[in-house]
Coordinates of C-alpha atoms in Angstrom, one line a residue:
Chain A
M1 CA 1.7 -50.3 -9.8
N2 CA 1.9 -53.1 -7.3
R3 CA -0.6 -55.2 -9.3
G4 CA 1.4 -54.5 -12.4
F5 CA 4.5 -55.9 -10.9
E6 CA 2.9 -59.1 -9.6
G7 CA 3.6 -62.3 -11.3
G8 CA 7.0 -62.6 -12.5
R9 CA 9.5 -64.2 -14.5
A10 CA 10.6 -67.0 -12.1
S11 CA 7.5 -69.0 -12.8
R12 CA 8.0 -69.4 -16.6
H13 CA 10.4 -72.3 -16.9
Q14 CA 9.1 -74.2 -13.9
G15 CA 7.3 -77.5 -14.2
G16 CA 7.9 -80.5 -16.5
G17 CA 5.1 -79.4 -18.8
V18 CA 7.5 -76.9 -20.4
H19 CA 9.9 -79.7 -21.3
V20 CA 7.0 -81.7 -22.8
L21 CA 5.9 -78.7 -24.8
Q22 CA 9.4 -77.9 -26.0
N23 CA 9.8 -81.4 -27.4
I24 CA 6.3 -81.7 -28.9
R25 CA 7.6 -81.7 -32.4
T26 CA 9.5 -84.9 -31.9
L27 CA 6.5 -86.6 -30.4
R28 CA 5.4 -89.8 -32.2
V29 CA 1.6 -90.0 -32.1
C30 CA -0.6 -92.8 -33.3
V31 CA -4.3 -92.2 -34.0
F32 CA -6.7 -95.2 -33.9
H33 CA -9.8 -93.6 -35.3
P34 CA -12.0 -94.5 -38.2
N35 CA -11.3 -92.6 -41.4
N36 CA -14.0 -89.9 -41.3
A37 CA -14.3 -86.2 -40.7
D38 CA -13.3 -86.4 -37.1
G39 CA -10.3 -88.6 -37.8
D40 CA -9.3 -86.1 -40.5
E41 CA -9.6 -83.1 -38.1
L42 CA -7.6 -85.0 -35.5
M43 CA -4.8 -85.6 -37.9
R44 CA -4.9 -82.1 -39.3
Q45 CA -4.6 -80.6 -35.8
L46 CA -1.7 -82.9 -34.9
H47 CA 0.0 -81.7 -38.1
R48 CA -0.6 -78.1 -37.2
I49 CA 0.9 -78.7 -33.7
G50 CA 3.7 -80.3 -35.6
C51 CA 3.8 -83.9 -34.2
L52 CA 4.9 -86.9 -36.1
A53 CA 1.4 -88.4 -36.4
Q54 CA 0.2 -91.6 -38.1
A55 CA -3.4 -92.8 -38.5
F56 CA -4.4 -96.5 -38.3
W57 CA -7.8 -98.1 -38.9
P58 CA -8.7 -100.8 -38.1
P59 CA -6.4 -100.6 -35.1
P60 CA -3.3 -102.9 -35.1
S61 CA -2.8 -105.3 -32.3
A62 CA -0.4 -102.8 -30.7
P63 CA 1.0 -99.4 -31.5
P64 CA 4.4 -99.5 -33.3
P65 CA 7.4 -99.5 -30.9
E66 CA 8.7 -96.0 -29.9
T67 CA 5.2 -94.6 -29.9
D68 CA 4.8 -91.7 -27.3
L69 CA 1.1 -91.2 -27.3
V70 CA -2.0 -92.9 -28.8
F71 CA -5.5 -91.4 -29.5
I72 CA -8.2 -94.1 -29.4
A73 CA -11.8 -93.5 -30.6
L74 CA -14.2 -95.0 -28.1
Y75 CA -17.5 -94.6 -29.8
P76 CA -20.5 -96.9 -28.9
D77 CA -20.2 -98.9 -32.1
L78 CA -16.4 -99.4 -31.6
L79 CA -16.4 -100.5 -27.9
H80 CA -15.8 -104.2 -28.9
Q81 CA -12.3 -103.4 -30.1
D82 CA -9.7 -105.0 -28.0
Y83 CA -6.9 -102.9 -26.7
A84 CA -5.1 -105.5 -24.6
W85 CA -1.7 -103.7 -25.0
C86 CA -3.0 -100.8 -22.9
G87 CA -2.5 -102.9 -19.8
E88 CA 1.2 -103.6 -20.5
K89 CA 3.8 -102.1 -18.3
D90 CA 5.4 -99.6 -20.8
A91 CA 2.4 -99.0 -22.9
P92 CA 2.3 -95.4 -24.3
P93 CA -0.3 -93.1 -22.6
V94 CA -3.8 -93.0 -24.2
I95 CA -6.1 -90.1 -24.9
A96 CA -9.7 -91.3 -25.4
V97 CA -11.9 -89.7 -28.1
V98 CA -15.5 -90.0 -27.0
N99 CA -18.9 -88.8 -28.1
Y100 CA -21.0 -90.2 -25.3
E101 CA -20.7 -89.9 -21.5
S102 CA -22.7 -93.1 -20.8
P103 CA -21.5 -95.4 -18.1
I104 CA -20.4 -98.0 -20.6
T105 CA -18.3 -95.5 -22.5
I106 CA -16.7 -94.2 -19.3
D107 CA -16.1 -97.8 -18.2
K108 CA -14.2 -98.4 -21.5
V109 CA -12.2 -95.1 -21.0
L110 CA -11.1 -96.5 -17.7
R111 CA -10.3 -99.9 -19.1
V112 CA -7.9 -98.5 -21.6
G113 CA -6.3 -96.6 -18.8
A114 CA -6.8 -93.2 -20.6
R115 CA -4.8 -90.4 -19.2
G116 CA -6.6 -87.7 -21.2
L117 CA -9.8 -87.2 -23.0
I118 CA -11.1 -85.2 -25.9
T119 CA -14.7 -85.0 -27.2
A120 CA -16.1 -85.6 -30.7
P121 CA -17.1 -83.8 -32.9
V122 CA -13.3 -83.2 -32.7
R123 CA -12.3 -79.5 -32.2
S124 CA -8.8 -78.2 -32.5
F125 CA -9.1 -76.3 -29.3
G126 CA -8.0 -78.3 -26.2
M127 CA -6.0 -81.0 -28.0
L128 CA -2.6 -79.6 -27.3
S129 CA -3.4 -79.2 -23.6
S130 CA -4.9 -82.7 -23.3
M131 CA -1.7 -84.1 -24.9
V132 CA 0.6 -82.2 -22.5
L133 CA -1.5 -83.2 -19.5
A134 CA -1.5 -86.9 -20.5
L135 CA 2.3 -87.0 -21.1
E136 CA 2.9 -85.1 -17.9
T137 CA 0.6 -87.3 -15.8
V138 CA 2.4 -90.4 -17.1
R139 CA 5.8 -88.9 -16.4
E140 CA 4.8 -88.1 -12.9
L141 CA 3.2 -91.6 -12.5
K142 CA 6.4 -93.3 -13.7
K143 CA 8.4 -91.1 -11.3
S144 CA 6.3 -92.1 -8.3
Q145 CA 6.2 -95.7 -9.4
S146 CA 10.0 -96.0 -9.4
R147 CA 10.1 -94.1 -6.1
V148 CA 7.6 -96.6 -4.6
A149 CA 9.7 -99.5 -5.9
R150 CA 12.8 -98.0 -4.3
L151 CA 11.1 -97.5 -1.0
E152 CA 9.7 -101.0 -1.1
E153 CA 13.1 -102.4 -1.7
K154 CA 14.5 -100.3 1.2
L155 CA 11.7 -101.4 3.5
K156 CA 12.4 -105.0 2.7
G157 CA 16.0 -104.5 3.4
A158 CA 15.2 -102.8 6.8
R159 CA 13.1 -105.9 7.7
T160 CA 16.0 -108.2 6.8
I161 CA 18.5 -106.2 8.8
S162 CA 16.2 -106.3 11.8
A163 CA 15.8 -110.0 11.5
A164 CA 19.6 -110.5 11.2
Q165 CA 20.1 -108.3 14.3
N166 CA 17.7 -110.6 16.2
I167 CA 19.6 -113.7 15.1
L168 CA 23.0 -112.3 16.2
F169 CA 21.4 -111.2 19.5
M170 CA 20.2 -114.8 20.1
L171 CA 23.3 -116.6 18.9
R172 CA 26.0 -114.2 20.1
G173 CA 24.3 -112.4 22.9
V174 CA 25.3 -109.0 21.5
T175 CA 23.1 -105.9 21.7
R176 CA 21.1 -104.8 18.6
D177 CA 23.5 -101.9 18.1
E178 CA 26.5 -104.2 18.3
A179 CA 24.8 -106.6 15.9
Y180 CA 24.3 -103.9 13.4
K181 CA 28.0 -102.9 13.7
L182 CA 29.0 -106.5 13.0
I183 CA 26.8 -106.7 10.0
R184 CA 28.2 -103.4 8.7
D185 CA 31.8 -104.4 9.2
Q186 CA 31.2 -107.6 7.3
A187 CA 29.6 -105.6 4.5
M188 CA 32.5 -103.2 4.3
S189 CA 35.2 -105.9 4.2
K190 CA 33.3 -107.9 1.6
R191 CA 32.3 -104.8 -0.3
V192 CA 28.6 -105.6 -0.5
T193 CA 25.6 -103.9 0.9
V194 CA 24.4 -104.2 4.5
E195 CA 21.2 -105.7 3.2
E196 CA 23.0 -108.5 1.4
I197 CA 25.0 -109.5 4.6
A198 CA 21.8 -109.4 6.6
S199 CA 20.0 -111.5 3.9
A200 CA 22.9 -114.1 4.1
I201 CA 22.6 -114.3 7.9
V202 CA 18.9 -114.8 7.7
S203 CA 19.1 -117.5 5.1
A204 CA 22.0 -119.3 6.9
D205 CA 19.9 -119.2 10.0
A206 CA 17.0 -120.7 8.2
I207 CA 19.1 -123.5 6.9
L208 CA 20.9 -124.2 10.2
S209 CA 17.7 -124.2 12.2
Q210 CA 16.1 -126.8 10.0
K211 CA 15.6 -130.0 12.0
Chain B
M1 CA -31.2 -63.9 -64.4
A2 CA -28.0 -63.1 -62.5
D3 CA -28.2 -62.5 -58.8
R4 CA -28.1 -58.7 -58.3
N5 CA -28.8 -58.7 -54.6
P6 CA -26.2 -56.9 -52.4
I7 CA -23.9 -58.9 -50.2
K8 CA -24.0 -57.9 -46.6
V9 CA -20.8 -58.2 -44.6
G10 CA -20.3 -57.5 -40.9
I11 CA -17.6 -55.2 -39.5
L12 CA -16.6 -55.1 -35.9
F13 CA -13.9 -52.7 -35.0
S14 CA -14.0 -50.4 -31.9
E15 CA -14.3 -46.7 -32.5
T16 CA -14.3 -46.0 -28.8
G17 CA -12.5 -47.6 -25.8
V18 CA -8.9 -48.3 -25.0
T19 CA -7.9 -49.6 -28.4
S20 CA -10.0 -47.2 -30.5
A21 CA -7.1 -45.5 -32.3
I22 CA -5.6 -48.6 -33.9
E23 CA -9.1 -50.2 -34.5
T24 CA -10.4 -47.1 -36.2
S25 CA -7.5 -47.6 -38.7
L26 CA -8.7 -51.2 -39.2
L27 CA -12.2 -50.0 -39.8
F28 CA -11.1 -47.5 -42.5
G29 CA -8.8 -50.1 -44.1
T30 CA -11.7 -52.4 -44.4
L31 CA -14.0 -49.7 -45.8
L32 CA -11.4 -48.6 -48.3
A33 CA -11.2 -52.2 -49.7
V34 CA -15.0 -52.5 -49.7
E35 CA -15.3 -49.3 -51.8
E36 CA -12.6 -50.4 -54.2
V37 CA -14.4 -53.7 -54.8
N38 CA -17.7 -51.9 -55.3
E39 CA -16.2 -49.3 -57.6
A40 CA -14.8 -52.1 -59.7
G41 CA -18.3 -53.5 -60.2
G42 CA -18.8 -55.4 -56.9
I43 CA -18.7 -59.1 -56.8
D44 CA -20.0 -60.1 -60.2
G45 CA -22.2 -57.1 -60.2
R46 CA -23.3 -57.5 -56.6
E47 CA -22.6 -54.6 -54.2
I48 CA -20.9 -55.3 -50.9
V49 CA -22.9 -53.6 -48.1
P50 CA -21.0 -53.3 -44.8
V51 CA -23.1 -53.6 -41.6
R52 CA -20.9 -52.1 -38.9
Y53 CA -21.2 -51.7 -35.1
D54 CA -18.9 -50.2 -32.5
P55 CA -18.0 -52.9 -29.9
R56 CA -16.2 -50.3 -27.8
S57 CA -13.1 -52.4 -27.0
D58 CA -15.3 -54.7 -24.9
S59 CA -15.3 -58.5 -25.4
N60 CA -18.9 -58.8 -24.3
E61 CA -20.0 -56.3 -26.8
Y62 CA -18.0 -58.1 -29.5
R63 CA -19.9 -61.4 -28.7
Q64 CA -23.3 -59.8 -28.6
L65 CA -22.8 -57.7 -31.8
A66 CA -21.3 -60.7 -33.6
E67 CA -24.4 -62.7 -32.6
R68 CA -26.6 -59.9 -33.9
L69 CA -24.7 -59.6 -37.2
V70 CA -25.2 -63.3 -38.0
S71 CA -28.6 -63.9 -36.5
V72 CA -30.5 -60.6 -37.2
D73 CA -28.6 -58.9 -40.0
G74 CA -27.9 -62.2 -41.8
V75 CA -24.3 -61.7 -42.6
R76 CA -22.1 -64.8 -43.2
V77 CA -18.7 -63.0 -43.1
I78 CA -17.4 -60.7 -40.4
F79 CA -14.2 -58.6 -40.6
G80 CA -13.1 -57.7 -37.1
C81 CA -11.4 -57.9 -33.8
Y82 CA -8.0 -56.6 -32.5
M83 CA -7.3 -57.9 -29.0
S84 CA -7.2 -61.7 -28.6
S85 CA -9.9 -61.5 -25.9
T86 CA -12.3 -60.1 -28.4
R87 CA -11.4 -62.7 -31.0
K88 CA -12.0 -65.4 -28.5
A89 CA -15.4 -63.9 -27.8
V90 CA -16.5 -63.9 -31.4
I91 CA -15.2 -67.4 -32.4
P92 CA -18.0 -69.4 -30.7
V93 CA -20.5 -67.3 -32.6
V94 CA -19.0 -67.8 -36.0
E95 CA -18.6 -71.5 -35.3
R96 CA -22.2 -72.0 -34.2
W97 CA -23.6 -70.0 -37.2
S98 CA -21.2 -71.5 -39.7
S99 CA -19.8 -68.1 -40.7
I100 CA -16.3 -66.8 -41.2
L101 CA -14.3 -64.3 -39.1
F102 CA -11.5 -62.5 -40.9
Y103 CA -9.0 -61.4 -38.3
P104 CA -6.3 -58.9 -39.4
T105 CA -4.2 -58.6 -36.2
L106 CA -0.9 -60.0 -35.1
Y107 CA -1.4 -62.4 -32.1
E108 CA 0.4 -65.0 -30.0
G109 CA -0.6 -68.1 -32.1
F110 CA -1.7 -71.4 -30.6
E111 CA -5.1 -71.2 -32.1
F112 CA -6.9 -72.7 -35.0
S113 CA -10.6 -72.4 -35.7
N114 CA -12.1 -73.8 -38.9
N115 CA -14.2 -70.6 -39.1
V116 CA -11.4 -68.0 -38.9
I117 CA -9.0 -66.6 -41.5
Y118 CA -6.0 -65.1 -39.8
T119 CA -4.1 -62.4 -41.8
G120 CA -1.9 -60.9 -39.1
A121 CA 1.6 -62.1 -38.1
V122 CA 2.2 -65.0 -35.7
P123 CA 5.5 -65.1 -33.7
N124 CA 7.6 -66.9 -36.3
Q125 CA 6.8 -64.0 -38.6
N126 CA 7.7 -61.1 -36.4
S127 CA 9.1 -62.0 -32.9
V128 CA 11.9 -64.2 -34.3
Q129 CA 13.1 -61.5 -36.7
L130 CA 12.9 -58.8 -34.0
A131 CA 14.8 -60.9 -31.5
D132 CA 17.5 -61.6 -34.1
Y133 CA 17.9 -58.0 -35.1
M134 CA 18.0 -56.5 -31.6
T135 CA 20.4 -59.1 -30.1
S136 CA 22.7 -58.8 -33.0
V137 CA 22.6 -55.0 -33.5
F138 CA 22.2 -53.8 -29.9
G139 CA 23.3 -56.7 -27.7
P140 CA 21.9 -59.7 -25.8
R141 CA 20.8 -58.0 -22.5
V142 CA 17.2 -57.1 -22.5
Y143 CA 14.7 -55.4 -20.2
M144 CA 11.1 -56.4 -20.9
I145 CA 8.0 -54.4 -20.3
G146 CA 4.5 -55.2 -21.4
S147 CA 0.8 -54.7 -20.8
N148 CA -0.7 -57.2 -18.3
Y149 CA -2.4 -59.8 -20.6
I150 CA -1.5 -62.8 -22.6
Y151 CA 0.2 -61.4 -25.7
P152 CA 3.0 -59.7 -23.8
R153 CA 3.7 -62.8 -21.7
E154 CA 3.9 -65.1 -24.8
S155 CA 6.0 -62.6 -26.7
N156 CA 8.4 -62.3 -23.8
R157 CA 8.7 -66.1 -23.5
I158 CA 9.9 -66.2 -27.1
M159 CA 12.2 -63.3 -26.6
E160 CA 13.7 -64.9 -23.5
D161 CA 14.5 -68.1 -25.5
F162 CA 16.4 -66.1 -28.0
V163 CA 18.3 -64.0 -25.6
R164 CA 19.4 -67.0 -23.7
E165 CA 20.8 -68.6 -26.9
R166 CA 23.3 -65.7 -27.0
T167 CA 26.5 -65.6 -25.1
D168 CA 26.0 -63.2 -22.2
G169 CA 22.3 -63.1 -23.0
D170 CA 20.3 -61.9 -19.9
I171 CA 16.9 -60.7 -18.8
L172 CA 17.6 -57.7 -16.7
G173 CA 14.0 -57.0 -15.8
E174 CA 10.5 -58.1 -16.7
R175 CA 7.5 -55.8 -15.8
Y176 CA 3.8 -56.0 -16.6
L177 CA 1.6 -52.9 -16.2
D178 CA -2.2 -52.8 -16.2
F179 CA -4.0 -50.8 -18.9
S180 CA -4.7 -48.2 -16.2
A181 CA -1.0 -47.6 -15.5
T182 CA 0.0 -43.9 -15.0
E183 CA 2.8 -41.7 -16.0
D184 CA 4.5 -42.2 -12.7
D185 CA 4.5 -46.0 -13.2
F186 CA 6.3 -45.6 -16.4
K187 CA 8.7 -43.1 -14.9
R188 CA 9.6 -45.6 -12.2
I189 CA 10.2 -48.2 -14.9
I190 CA 12.5 -45.9 -16.9
T191 CA 14.4 -45.1 -13.7
E192 CA 15.1 -48.8 -13.2
V193 CA 16.1 -49.1 -16.9
K194 CA 18.7 -46.3 -16.4
I195 CA 20.2 -48.1 -13.4
L196 CA 20.3 -51.6 -15.1
Q197 CA 21.6 -50.3 -18.5
P198 CA 20.2 -53.1 -20.8
D199 CA 21.3 -53.3 -24.4
F200 CA 17.7 -52.8 -25.4
I201 CA 14.1 -52.6 -24.1
F202 CA 11.5 -55.0 -25.5
S203 CA 8.1 -53.4 -25.2
T204 CA 4.8 -55.2 -25.6
V205 CA 2.8 -52.3 -24.1
V206 CA -0.3 -51.8 -26.2
G207 CA -3.1 -49.2 -26.6
N208 CA -3.0 -45.7 -25.3
A209 CA -0.3 -46.5 -22.6
T210 CA 2.3 -46.8 -25.3
R211 CA 2.5 -43.0 -25.3
L212 CA 3.4 -43.0 -21.7
L213 CA 6.3 -45.4 -22.1
Y214 CA 8.0 -43.6 -25.0
R215 CA 7.4 -40.2 -23.4
A216 CA 9.0 -41.3 -20.1
Y217 CA 11.9 -42.7 -22.1
A218 CA 12.3 -39.4 -24.0
D219 CA 12.1 -37.3 -20.9
A220 CA 14.9 -39.4 -19.3
G221 CA 17.2 -38.4 -22.1
I222 CA 18.3 -41.9 -23.1
D223 CA 19.7 -42.3 -26.6
P224 CA 17.7 -44.7 -28.9
A225 CA 20.8 -45.3 -31.0
K226 CA 22.4 -47.0 -28.0
M227 CA 19.4 -48.5 -26.2
A228 CA 16.3 -48.7 -28.5
I229 CA 12.8 -49.8 -27.6
A230 CA 11.9 -52.8 -29.7
S231 CA 8.2 -53.4 -30.3
L232 CA 5.7 -55.6 -32.3
T233 CA 2.8 -53.3 -31.7
T234 CA 4.1 -49.7 -32.0
T235 CA 2.9 -48.8 -35.4
E236 CA 2.5 -45.6 -37.4
V237 CA -0.8 -45.0 -35.5
E238 CA 0.9 -44.9 -32.1
I239 CA 3.6 -42.7 -33.5
A240 CA 1.0 -40.3 -34.8
Q241 CA -0.5 -40.2 -31.3
M242 CA 2.8 -39.7 -29.6
G243 CA 4.6 -37.4 -31.9
A244 CA 7.5 -38.4 -34.2
D245 CA 10.1 -36.7 -32.1
I246 CA 9.8 -39.0 -29.1
C247 CA 9.7 -42.2 -31.3
A248 CA 12.5 -41.6 -33.7
G249 CA 15.2 -44.3 -33.5
H250 CA 13.0 -47.0 -32.0
I251 CA 12.5 -50.3 -33.7
T252 CA 9.3 -52.2 -34.8
S253 CA 8.9 -55.6 -36.5
A254 CA 5.9 -56.0 -38.8
P255 CA 5.1 -57.4 -42.2
Y256 CA 4.1 -54.0 -43.5
F257 CA 5.0 -50.3 -43.0
Q258 CA 3.4 -47.4 -44.7
S259 CA 6.9 -46.8 -46.2
V260 CA 6.9 -50.1 -48.1
D261 CA 8.2 -49.2 -51.6
S262 CA 5.8 -50.9 -53.9
E263 CA 3.5 -49.4 -56.6
L264 CA 0.5 -51.0 -55.2
N265 CA 1.2 -49.6 -51.7
K266 CA 1.8 -46.1 -53.0
R267 CA -1.5 -46.2 -54.9
C268 CA -3.3 -47.7 -52.0
V269 CA -2.0 -45.1 -49.4
K270 CA -2.9 -42.3 -51.8
N271 CA -6.5 -43.5 -52.3
Y272 CA -6.8 -44.0 -48.6
F273 CA -5.9 -40.4 -47.7
R274 CA -7.9 -39.0 -50.6
R275 CA -11.0 -40.9 -49.4
F276 CA -10.7 -40.5 -45.7
D277 CA -9.9 -37.1 -44.2
D278 CA -8.0 -37.1 -40.8
A279 CA -7.8 -40.9 -41.0
P280 CA -5.3 -42.7 -38.8
P281 CA -2.2 -43.6 -40.7
P282 CA -1.7 -46.9 -42.6
N283 CA 0.0 -49.6 -40.5
A284 CA 0.5 -53.4 -40.5
C285 CA -3.0 -54.2 -39.1
W286 CA -4.5 -51.7 -41.5
E287 CA -2.9 -53.4 -44.4
A288 CA -4.1 -56.9 -43.4
A289 CA -7.6 -55.5 -42.8
Y290 CA -7.4 -54.1 -46.3
F291 CA -6.1 -57.1 -48.2
Q292 CA -8.3 -59.6 -46.5
V293 CA -11.4 -57.9 -48.0
H294 CA -9.9 -58.4 -51.4
L295 CA -9.1 -62.0 -50.6
F296 CA -12.7 -62.5 -49.6
A297 CA -14.0 -60.8 -52.8
N298 CA -11.8 -62.8 -55.1
A299 CA -12.8 -66.1 -53.4
M300 CA -16.4 -65.2 -53.6
R301 CA -16.1 -64.4 -57.2
S302 CA -14.6 -67.7 -58.0
C303 CA -17.2 -69.8 -56.0
G304 CA -20.2 -67.5 -56.4
S305 CA -21.3 -67.7 -52.7
D306 CA -20.6 -66.5 -49.2
E307 CA -21.8 -69.7 -47.6
F308 CA -19.1 -71.4 -45.6
D309 CA -19.0 -74.7 -47.4
A310 CA -18.4 -72.9 -50.7
L311 CA -16.4 -69.9 -49.6
M312 CA -13.9 -71.5 -47.2
P313 CA -12.4 -74.0 -49.8
S314 CA -12.2 -71.1 -52.3
L315 CA -10.3 -68.9 -49.8
L316 CA -7.8 -71.6 -48.7
G317 CA -4.6 -71.5 -50.7
S318 CA -5.7 -68.4 -52.5
Q319 CA -3.1 -65.6 -53.2
I320 CA -3.3 -61.9 -53.6
L321 CA -0.9 -59.1 -54.4
A322 CA -1.1 -57.0 -51.2
P323 CA 0.7 -53.8 -50.4
Q324 CA 3.4 -55.8 -48.5
G325 CA 3.9 -58.2 -51.4
R326 CA 2.2 -61.4 -52.7
V327 CA 0.5 -63.1 -49.7
Q328 CA -1.3 -66.4 -49.6
L329 CA -3.6 -68.3 -47.2
D330 CA -2.2 -71.5 -45.8
P331 CA -4.7 -74.2 -46.4
G332 CA -3.6 -76.2 -43.4
N333 CA -3.8 -73.6 -40.6
H334 CA -5.8 -70.7 -42.2
H335 CA -3.0 -68.2 -41.5
A336 CA -1.3 -66.0 -44.1
W337 CA 2.3 -66.2 -45.6
L338 CA 3.8 -62.8 -44.9
Y339 CA 7.0 -60.8 -45.3
P340 CA 8.8 -60.0 -42.1
R341 CA 10.3 -56.5 -41.9
I342 CA 12.2 -54.5 -39.4
G343 CA 11.6 -50.7 -39.3
R344 CA 13.4 -47.9 -37.5
A345 CA 11.1 -45.0 -36.7
N346 CA 12.3 -41.7 -38.3
A347 CA 11.8 -38.0 -37.7
A348 CA 8.9 -38.0 -40.2
G349 CA 6.8 -40.4 -38.1
Q350 CA 7.4 -43.2 -40.6
F351 CA 9.6 -46.3 -40.5
T352 CA 12.8 -46.6 -42.4
I353 CA 12.9 -50.3 -43.3
V354 CA 16.3 -51.7 -42.2
R355 CA 15.7 -55.4 -43.0
E356 CA 13.1 -57.2 -45.0
S357 CA 12.4 -60.7 -46.2
A358 CA 12.6 -61.3 -49.9
Q359 CA 10.2 -64.3 -49.7
S360 CA 7.1 -64.7 -47.7
V361 CA 7.5 -66.8 -44.5
S362 CA 5.0 -69.6 -43.8
P363 CA 2.9 -69.1 -40.7
D364 CA 3.6 -71.6 -37.9
P365 CA 1.1 -70.8 -35.2
Y366 CA 1.9 -73.8 -33.0
L367 CA 5.6 -73.4 -32.9
V368 CA 6.8 -73.7 -29.3
K369 CA 10.5 -73.6 -29.6
H370 CA 11.8 -71.1 -32.1
S371 CA 15.3 -71.1 -33.4
L372 CA 17.3 -68.6 -35.5
E373 CA 18.6 -71.2 -38.0
G374 CA 15.2 -72.8 -38.5
E375 CA 13.3 -69.7 -39.3
L376 CA 15.3 -66.7 -40.4
R377 CA 16.5 -68.7 -43.4
A378 CA 19.4 -66.3 -43.7
P379 CA 19.4 -65.8 -47.5
C380 CA 16.0 -64.4 -47.7
F381 CA 16.1 -62.2 -44.6
R382 CA 18.5 -59.6 -45.8
R383 CA 19.3 -56.0 -45.2
A384 CA 17.0 -53.7 -47.1

């Protein structure tokens, strides 16, 4: 009985993957793959899954705007294709389609920044999971990138405040705590951030101390 | 000179093990259709010869016997499997040997193999209709109980989505029991149900444990008219095992019931009982097992071969008048267009059909988010 009761309902709707799955039918998918049996099978499975899929060959210089996901065939005879757009900041995630595991192929997979991989001959099984994983990985990545950006900003601000405190300490002979209070009072009365006041003090000091 | 060699086909349904009762009905449904084809002159004069083994409800046996069928016996077509785990075991074999598996059972979807023909219902052809019926007739507060494997969990996921769409919809409990669960386990569940008072119970208990659930419910003296058990897998076979008295009033959703009122069905059921003494009763999976043999025979007649490259294109898009109505194979996903029905078990051990679809519903095995508006298509899903 105990075993039967394990697991439970709480786990079902946790995780962003569920969200990705729920919206899979609104997903715009591009397929950069030669028009052959594997390309056909790829498209057919995307249609079974119910995505809005479009095939291109030869590949255009970039996927159309609003594309959510791109499949790219990386076969030995296609490795010369240039996918420069993959390096751009808001490029859609890529799932590589490979038929070799040679170092050159793997290198190309890394160069296009693939977030998922399926193998050729293309099989229907595994495609949906690869897609969800790729989208989820990118979502997580974007989340942590923006977090890192926020933290960097914050860290920079903290350095500036510390520098401004030092300046006030030298010029006014106040303690560091009192210096901080002065900066904060200024920020409040001017309705700007503490960081901005600190930054103004630091640049004023730089100008005044020029000889 | 015309080819007069017999055509060997493989049959893999368990005659022993935990799902033997329902699988035996699939076996007999298959054999009935094979005999019908042979009595009508075979496939262009060629007799169908079944090669059958008992995989004993065990996935490993399924895999080994499928391998034997295609490599030793030389069959190119297999009719078989009930539980998803057994289908998953056979698929690699038919893919490797370029043969075809005909699978007659309802399942959770999210699968496509180029070498499989799926003739049972996927969730958009049975779960959706059941959720709609139960929440609108009984109410939106559900208690879910299932066997501990993938089908119950996926079915409950879909049921939960529907229940949550309703005002006051709620999941009062969700329990999974192992296949080895005992009478006491089910008693405890029913005790909890009596305390929680849901509007209905959604059961995805399968196999021989089904009996324990309905028995515990009946013993507790709950009224099925007020709080019915809704199921996708409780068929005429399970009712025959349990006894009609403890099942009456409970609800099942399926594309076929033995009580379907069509000429073909009546004839088919009559032939079946005349041919097989003491056979398990006709049910939804039985019907799929039956009509898929005729789909195969027709397709082979038109292409003249049981080789994959000829037979599969001939199968896809083909139609047949089945006991449930005219069904067809979807060329895109290899699943069948079927007629959703809701049945209420009656005192005779049969189902009284309380709703049925006037048109066949297209299979959508990869549908994640179900919605009532999108799928019930109100005009065709009417009261019977």
